[in-house]
Short mmCIF file of C-alpha atoms and ligand atoms in Angstrom, two decimals:
data_model
loop_
_atom_site.label_atom_id
_atom_site.label_comp_id
_atom_site.label_asym_id
_atom_site.label_seq_id
_atom_site.Cartn_x
_atom_site.Cartn_y
_atom_site.Cartn_z
CA MET A 1 78.18 131.05 125.17
CA ALA A 2 74.73 129.23 124.27
CA ASP A 3 74.86 125.42 124.66
CA ASN A 4 73.13 124.81 120.77
CA TYR A 5 72.23 126.00 117.43
CA THR A 6 68.56 124.87 118.31
CA GLN A 7 66.64 125.89 121.45
CA LEU A 8 67.49 123.44 124.28
CA ALA A 9 64.07 121.58 125.62
CA SER A 10 63.77 121.86 129.47
CA TYR A 11 64.52 118.24 130.00
CA ALA A 12 67.97 119.01 128.40
CA ALA A 13 71.51 119.32 130.01
CA GLN A 14 72.12 122.95 130.40
CA SER A 15 75.95 124.29 130.88
CA LYS A 16 74.01 127.17 133.16
CA ASP A 17 72.79 124.18 135.41
CA SER A 18 75.52 122.32 135.31
CA ARG A 19 76.73 120.50 138.97
CA GLY A 20 80.09 121.53 137.92
CA ARG A 21 83.61 119.80 137.82
CA LEU A 22 85.68 118.12 140.53
CA VAL A 23 88.29 121.19 140.89
CA ALA A 24 86.06 124.63 139.99
CA GLU A 25 87.67 126.29 136.76
CA PRO A 26 85.80 129.80 135.84
CA SER A 27 83.82 128.90 132.43
CA PRO A 28 84.92 129.48 129.05
CA GLN A 29 85.03 132.69 127.10
CA PHE A 30 84.03 130.89 123.72
CA ARG A 31 82.67 127.62 124.54
CA SER A 32 80.01 126.21 126.40
CA GLU A 33 81.00 123.86 129.61
CA TYR A 34 80.71 120.89 127.61
CA GLN A 35 82.30 121.52 124.36
CA ARG A 36 85.12 122.52 126.70
CA ASP A 37 84.56 118.45 127.99
CA ARG A 38 84.27 117.56 124.43
CA ASP A 39 87.69 119.46 123.47
CA ARG A 40 89.73 117.88 126.27
CA ILE A 41 88.69 114.82 125.51
CA VAL A 42 89.40 114.93 121.85
CA HIS A 43 93.01 116.25 122.94
CA SER A 44 93.67 113.50 125.52
CA ALA A 45 96.17 110.65 125.08
CA ALA A 46 93.67 107.76 125.37
CA PHE A 47 91.51 109.45 122.39
CA ARG A 48 94.15 108.96 119.91
CA ARG A 49 94.87 105.26 121.31
CA LEU A 50 91.46 104.27 119.89
CA GLU A 51 92.54 104.53 116.57
CA TYR A 52 94.89 101.72 117.51
CA LYS A 53 92.06 99.59 119.41
CA THR A 54 89.59 97.18 118.92
CA GLN A 55 86.45 95.58 118.92
CA VAL A 56 85.66 92.40 117.30
CA PHE A 57 88.90 92.37 114.54
CA VAL A 58 92.31 92.52 115.53
CA ASN A 59 93.81 95.93 114.34
CA HIS A 60 96.40 94.29 111.74
CA GLU A 61 93.39 91.92 110.34
CA GLY A 62 92.63 94.69 108.07
CA ASP A 63 92.70 98.61 107.64
CA MET A 64 89.34 98.53 106.44
CA PHE A 65 87.35 97.37 109.79
CA ARG A 66 86.02 99.52 112.44
CA THR A 67 88.35 101.03 115.19
CA ARG A 68 87.88 102.19 118.80
CA LEU A 69 88.29 105.87 117.34
CA THR A 70 85.84 105.21 114.13
CA HIS A 71 83.26 103.80 116.24
CA SER A 72 82.99 106.08 119.01
CA ILE A 73 82.83 108.89 115.95
CA GLU A 74 80.03 106.76 114.86
CA VAL A 75 78.24 107.31 117.83
CA ALA A 76 78.88 110.70 117.95
CA GLN A 77 77.40 111.01 114.83
CA ILE A 78 74.31 109.23 115.21
CA GLY A 79 73.72 110.79 119.13
CA ARG A 80 73.76 114.29 118.02
CA SER A 81 71.60 113.36 115.20
CA ILE A 82 68.95 112.17 118.12
CA ALA A 83 69.92 115.08 120.49
CA ARG A 84 69.22 117.62 117.69
CA ALA A 85 65.88 115.87 116.94
CA LEU A 86 64.79 115.91 120.35
CA GLN A 87 66.28 118.90 121.67
CA LEU A 88 68.79 117.81 123.79
CA ASN A 89 72.24 119.11 124.23
CA GLU A 90 74.48 118.16 121.60
CA ASP A 91 77.88 118.52 122.93
CA LEU A 92 77.10 117.28 125.92
CA THR A 93 75.90 113.76 123.95
CA GLU A 94 79.34 114.58 121.35
CA ALA A 95 81.34 114.29 124.53
CA ILE A 96 79.86 111.42 126.39
CA ALA A 97 80.21 109.77 123.00
CA LEU A 98 83.35 110.44 122.24
CA ALA A 99 84.83 109.34 125.83
CA HIS A 100 82.55 106.20 126.45
CA ASP A 101 85.23 103.34 125.28
CA LEU A 102 88.66 105.64 126.53
CA GLY A 103 88.80 102.64 129.12
CA HIS A 104 88.51 100.14 126.97
CA THR A 105 91.78 97.48 127.02
CA PRO A 106 93.28 96.41 123.66
CA PHE A 107 91.69 93.56 122.08
CA GLY A 108 88.10 94.76 122.76
CA HIS A 109 85.94 92.34 124.90
CA ALA A 110 88.71 89.47 125.24
CA GLY A 111 91.03 91.99 126.77
CA GLN A 112 88.96 93.21 129.16
CA ASP A 113 87.35 89.62 129.94
CA ILE A 114 91.06 88.35 130.79
CA LEU A 115 92.54 91.75 132.37
CA ASN A 116 89.00 91.44 134.86
CA GLU A 117 90.35 88.03 135.61
CA CYS A 118 93.92 88.87 135.96
CA MET A 119 92.61 91.53 138.65
CA ARG A 120 89.81 89.04 139.97
CA ASP A 121 91.63 89.32 143.79
CA TYR A 122 92.44 93.21 143.63
CA GLY A 123 89.11 94.83 142.73
CA GLY A 124 88.21 93.62 138.95
CA PHE A 125 88.63 95.72 136.16
CA GLU A 126 85.43 97.11 134.58
CA HIS A 127 86.03 98.88 131.02
CA ASN A 128 83.40 101.61 132.03
CA LEU A 129 84.93 102.48 135.32
CA GLN A 130 88.16 102.63 133.72
CA SER A 131 87.11 105.43 131.33
CA LEU A 132 85.74 106.99 134.54
CA ARG A 133 89.34 106.22 135.56
CA VAL A 134 90.75 107.67 132.70
CA VAL A 135 89.06 111.24 132.45
CA ASP A 136 89.57 111.84 136.48
CA GLU A 137 92.71 110.52 137.11
CA LEU A 138 95.21 108.83 134.28
CA GLU A 139 95.68 111.52 131.81
CA GLU A 140 98.45 113.85 132.99
CA LYS A 141 98.09 117.08 131.19
CA TYR A 142 96.65 119.75 132.97
CA ALA A 143 98.76 121.66 136.00
CA ASP A 144 95.80 122.28 138.20
CA PHE A 145 94.92 118.80 138.83
CA GLN A 146 94.29 115.32 137.79
CA GLY A 147 92.82 113.87 134.78
CA LEU A 148 90.67 116.06 132.46
CA ASN A 149 88.73 117.71 135.40
CA LEU A 150 85.25 117.03 133.11
CA THR A 151 81.82 118.61 134.35
CA PHE A 152 79.74 115.85 136.35
CA GLU A 153 77.02 115.11 133.59
CA THR A 154 79.69 114.14 130.70
CA ARG A 155 81.43 111.69 133.88
CA GLU A 156 77.80 110.93 134.60
CA GLY A 157 77.47 109.40 131.02
CA ILE A 158 80.54 107.97 130.72
CA LEU A 159 79.85 105.07 133.79
CA LYS A 160 76.82 103.73 132.00
CA HIS A 161 76.40 101.18 134.58
CA CYS A 162 78.59 99.73 137.78
CA ASN A 163 77.99 97.52 140.54
CA LEU A 164 76.71 98.49 143.66
CA ASP A 165 79.75 98.14 145.82
CA LYS A 166 81.71 99.94 143.44
CA ALA A 167 79.18 102.81 143.74
CA ARG A 168 79.30 103.00 146.90
CA GLN A 169 83.27 103.91 146.26
CA LEU A 170 82.35 106.79 144.48
CA ASP A 171 81.46 110.13 144.59
CA GLU A 172 78.09 111.82 143.90
CA LEU A 173 78.28 109.91 140.81
CA GLY A 174 77.77 106.14 142.33
CA LEU A 175 74.51 107.54 144.01
CA ARG A 176 72.31 106.96 141.01
CA PHE A 177 72.86 103.47 141.05
CA LEU A 178 72.19 103.06 144.70
CA GLN A 179 69.12 104.99 144.82
CA LYS A 180 68.04 103.35 141.13
CA SER A 181 67.57 106.99 139.80
CA GLN A 182 68.15 107.79 136.04
CA PRO A 183 71.26 110.04 134.51
CA GLY A 184 70.16 112.97 132.49
CA LEU A 185 68.47 112.06 129.12
CA GLU A 186 72.01 112.69 126.85
CA ALA A 187 74.01 109.64 128.70
CA GLN A 188 70.55 107.76 128.09
CA LEU A 189 70.74 108.58 124.31
CA ALA A 190 74.81 108.19 124.23
CA ASN A 191 74.47 104.44 125.33
CA LEU A 192 71.95 103.62 122.96
CA ALA A 193 73.62 105.09 120.10
CA ASP A 194 76.70 102.92 121.24
CA GLU A 195 74.45 100.11 120.57
CA ILE A 196 72.67 101.28 117.26
CA ALA A 197 76.10 101.73 116.03
CA TYR A 198 77.75 99.08 116.91
CA ASN A 199 75.20 96.04 115.93
CA ASN A 200 75.12 98.13 112.72
CA HIS A 201 78.42 98.33 111.85
CA ASP A 202 79.57 95.05 113.15
CA VAL A 203 77.18 93.71 110.23
CA ASP A 204 79.21 95.55 107.95
CA ASP A 205 82.64 94.16 109.16
CA GLY A 206 81.62 91.04 109.35
CA LEU A 207 79.98 90.81 105.62
CA ARG A 208 83.33 92.39 104.53
CA ALA A 209 85.25 89.71 106.61
CA GLY A 210 83.44 87.22 105.15
CA LEU A 211 82.48 85.67 108.34
CA ILE A 212 78.69 85.94 108.08
CA SER A 213 76.61 86.44 104.54
CA VAL A 214 73.88 88.23 103.34
CA ASP A 215 71.76 85.19 102.95
CA GLN A 216 72.30 84.58 106.42
CA LEU A 217 71.25 87.76 107.41
CA CYS A 218 68.22 87.62 105.79
CA GLU A 219 66.95 85.59 108.57
CA ILE A 220 67.26 88.51 110.56
CA LYS A 221 63.78 90.52 110.14
CA LEU A 222 65.72 94.15 110.56
CA PHE A 223 68.06 92.70 108.22
CA ARG A 224 65.75 91.38 105.65
CA ARG A 225 62.95 94.29 105.83
CA GLN A 226 65.52 96.87 104.52
CA HIS A 227 67.08 94.41 101.95
CA GLU A 228 63.51 93.27 100.35
CA VAL A 229 63.19 97.86 99.82
CA VAL A 230 66.88 97.80 98.54
CA LYS A 231 66.41 95.30 95.64
CA GLU A 232 62.59 96.55 94.84
CA SER A 233 63.66 99.36 93.95
CA TYR A 234 67.34 98.79 92.79
CA PRO A 235 66.94 95.37 91.08
CA ASP A 236 70.66 94.97 89.76
CA ILE A 237 72.47 96.18 92.62
CA SER A 238 74.59 94.24 94.35
CA GLY A 239 78.20 93.99 96.55
CA ARG A 240 78.99 96.25 98.84
CA ARG A 241 77.04 99.17 97.39
CA MET A 242 73.66 97.05 98.30
CA VAL A 243 75.12 96.54 101.86
CA HIS A 244 75.64 99.92 102.61
CA GLU A 245 72.38 100.60 101.07
CA ILE A 246 70.55 98.28 103.64
CA ILE A 247 72.96 99.20 106.67
CA ARG A 248 72.29 102.80 106.50
CA ARG A 249 68.21 101.69 106.08
CA MET A 250 69.02 99.93 109.30
CA ILE A 251 70.01 102.50 111.09
CA ASN A 252 67.69 105.08 109.93
CA ASP A 253 64.88 102.85 111.06
CA GLN A 254 66.52 102.24 114.16
CA VAL A 255 67.04 105.99 114.89
CA SER A 256 63.64 106.95 113.62
CA ASP A 257 61.87 104.51 115.85
CA LEU A 258 64.30 105.98 118.97
CA ILE A 259 63.31 109.14 118.28
CA ASN A 260 59.16 108.57 117.87
CA ASN A 261 59.19 106.52 120.95
CA THR A 262 61.08 109.27 123.01
CA ARG A 263 58.96 112.01 122.18
CA GLN A 264 56.08 109.90 123.29
CA ASN A 265 57.95 109.24 126.42
CA LEU A 266 58.86 112.66 126.94
CA VAL A 267 55.21 113.74 126.41
CA LYS A 268 53.66 111.50 128.84
CA SER A 269 55.89 111.89 131.37
CA LYS A 270 56.90 115.78 130.70
CA PRO A 271 59.71 116.09 132.83
CA GLY A 272 60.86 119.81 133.37
CA SER A 273 64.30 119.64 133.77
CA ILE A 274 67.51 117.37 133.80
CA ASN A 275 66.46 116.82 137.50
CA GLU A 276 63.01 115.63 137.36
CA VAL A 277 64.57 113.49 133.90
CA ARG A 278 66.78 111.79 136.77
CA ALA A 279 64.11 111.69 139.50
CA LEU A 280 61.96 109.41 137.09
CA ALA A 281 61.21 105.60 137.60
CA GLU A 282 62.21 104.75 133.70
CA PRO A 283 64.79 106.20 131.31
CA MET A 284 62.76 108.11 128.82
CA VAL A 285 65.32 107.23 125.90
CA CYS A 286 64.48 104.41 124.25
CA PHE A 287 63.26 101.89 121.08
CA SER A 288 59.63 100.51 121.21
CA ALA A 289 58.94 96.91 122.28
CA ASP A 290 58.80 96.07 118.19
CA MET A 291 62.15 97.50 117.84
CA ARG A 292 63.61 96.15 120.98
CA ASP A 293 62.51 92.36 119.70
CA LEU A 294 63.92 93.49 116.79
CA ASN A 295 67.31 94.60 118.23
CA MET A 296 67.48 91.29 120.43
CA GLN A 297 67.35 89.18 117.40
CA LEU A 298 70.17 91.25 115.50
CA LYS A 299 71.95 90.77 118.72
CA GLN A 300 71.33 87.32 119.43
CA PHE A 301 72.79 86.52 115.52
CA LEU A 302 75.76 88.36 115.63
CA ARG A 303 77.07 86.76 119.05
CA LYS A 304 76.21 83.09 117.42
CA GLN A 305 77.32 83.71 114.25
CA LEU A 306 79.83 86.30 114.27
CA TYR A 307 81.39 87.04 117.82
CA GLN A 308 81.72 83.32 118.52
CA HIS A 309 82.76 82.58 115.29
CA TYR A 310 85.92 80.28 115.02
CA ARG A 311 88.06 82.70 113.56
CA VAL A 312 87.21 85.33 116.17
CA GLN A 313 87.78 82.98 119.39
CA ARG A 314 90.84 82.35 117.96
CA MET A 315 92.37 85.42 117.92
CA SER A 316 90.42 86.51 121.26
CA ASN A 317 91.86 83.61 122.56
CA LYS A 318 95.43 84.81 121.39
CA ALA A 319 95.10 88.24 122.97
CA GLY A 320 94.20 86.77 125.85
CA ARG A 321 97.06 84.95 126.73
CA VAL A 322 99.09 88.30 125.52
CA ILE A 323 97.16 90.17 128.32
CA ARG A 324 97.27 87.65 130.81
CA ASN A 325 101.35 87.17 130.33
CA LEU A 326 102.05 90.87 130.17
CA PHE A 327 99.84 91.40 133.41
CA ASP A 328 101.44 88.44 135.39
CA ALA A 329 105.11 89.41 134.27
CA PHE A 330 104.89 93.10 135.54
CA MET A 331 103.20 91.81 138.77
CA ALA A 332 105.96 90.00 139.44
CA GLU A 333 108.68 92.76 138.16
CA THR A 334 107.76 95.96 138.66
CA LYS A 335 110.81 96.81 137.56
CA MET A 336 110.19 95.98 133.81
CA LEU A 337 107.65 98.85 133.73
CA PRO A 338 108.90 101.86 131.90
CA PRO A 339 110.13 104.50 134.41
CA GLU A 340 106.99 106.64 134.47
CA GLN A 341 104.36 103.41 135.27
CA SER A 342 107.23 102.60 137.63
CA GLU A 343 107.17 105.72 139.54
CA ARG A 344 103.25 105.38 139.22
CA CYS A 345 103.51 101.77 140.75
CA ARG A 346 105.87 102.84 143.30
CA LEU A 347 103.18 105.39 144.56
CA SER A 348 100.47 102.94 144.40
CA GLU A 349 102.20 100.29 145.99
CA SER A 350 103.45 102.30 148.81
CA SER A 351 99.74 103.29 149.81
CA GLN A 352 97.87 100.26 148.53
CA GLY A 353 100.16 97.55 148.79
CA GLU A 354 99.82 94.63 146.39
CA VAL A 355 95.93 95.84 145.18
CA GLY A 356 97.72 99.22 144.31
CA ARG A 357 100.43 97.34 142.31
CA ALA A 358 98.16 95.08 140.80
CA ARG A 359 96.13 98.50 139.29
CA ALA A 360 99.01 100.53 138.40
CA VAL A 361 100.24 97.02 136.57
CA ALA A 362 96.37 96.80 135.27
CA ASP A 363 96.13 100.58 133.98
CA TYR A 364 99.12 100.36 131.80
CA VAL A 365 97.61 97.12 130.24
CA ALA A 366 94.81 98.56 129.41
CA GLY A 367 96.19 101.83 128.33
CA MET A 368 98.23 99.81 125.30
CA THR A 369 96.76 99.42 121.95
CA ASP A 370 96.29 96.28 120.25
CA ARG A 371 99.82 96.58 118.39
CA TYR A 372 101.93 98.02 121.42
CA ALA A 373 100.69 94.77 123.30
CA ILE A 374 101.70 92.70 120.81
CA VAL A 375 105.42 94.47 120.91
CA GLU A 376 105.77 94.63 124.54
CA HIS A 377 104.73 91.12 124.79
CA ASP A 378 107.68 90.08 122.05
CA ARG A 379 109.97 92.11 124.14
CA ILE A 380 109.25 90.66 127.22
CA PHE A 381 109.18 87.16 126.21
CA ASP A 382 110.70 86.41 122.51
CA PRO A 383 114.50 85.77 123.61
CA SER A 384 115.68 87.59 119.79
CA ALA A 385 113.51 90.60 120.18
CA LEU A 386 115.58 93.97 121.05
CA THR A 387 114.19 95.45 124.51
MG1 MG B 1 80.82 101.15 122.16
#
């Protein structure tokens, strides 16, 4: 089955040239290999749980904020637009985008940082590696293999970064970190589509929550120049409608810059295939130097004004304690794990000792949604809670 609706460029990933799956399978009849990957991701349990996991705002803070599910869909939308403009493989881009956050813990980065601390003596916890673990091992749906048995290219895109120690423990997927080579263009692109999506939606959510203001944002050039354009065209515009008009222009500004700059890079280095892309010294999908600076300014603003806002810090702190308490309680008494996790933990411990036990507990805690973690915490620590 053909890959795309438009002609793919020579440097795009193509199903027929895929490095394949860990367990060989016959090709699908009516879909490309990457469509199949995308479909398996959409049907996974981990994907459904993204609905109740958050990045900055905890689920119960309001129904209007982004969740990891809506974030992943926005990444896929931005990624597909760019992929089509560059004649890259849209299906592969979409598969990577939809899977990129599957390994995230509950409560966003606060959750990941605490779980990493809990796992310090047991090999650490890193959400990127965990996303790979979800699709390679943790999903249990298929009779012939563990995980989703995705193609090499989708797995390559999911593993955005990886330290050298961990890279040595991986199969051929770890090689590029050791050899300092590049992933395919679809993987490079999904990574930046992620960045465009979260920078812009965090501005939107931050404004909605009242943690940052339009006046403050006007200090940021990326925002200010679109604010000026919108106010000039619509002098009376205000409120949510004005914010949306600004943000959609900011996204367009970044996407256009990325497409134009990447096109220039590709014209210069003329990679003839995905393998030639991988062998290049630098990534090809990147912003212009100007846009990189503007993005940096926005990121610094968000870090200081939003992610370190005292109200966000309070929630992060609380969330961290929930994760730490759950991890410690299950580590101390694995008999409290539900039967399926308990069995997994027993097997893991019998082959790897305490490290195995910790990994199984981390898998369980990482898989929780925000609200499930809170309920589970109550069940274990609140004496009056029903079990
Ligand atoms: Mg993301």
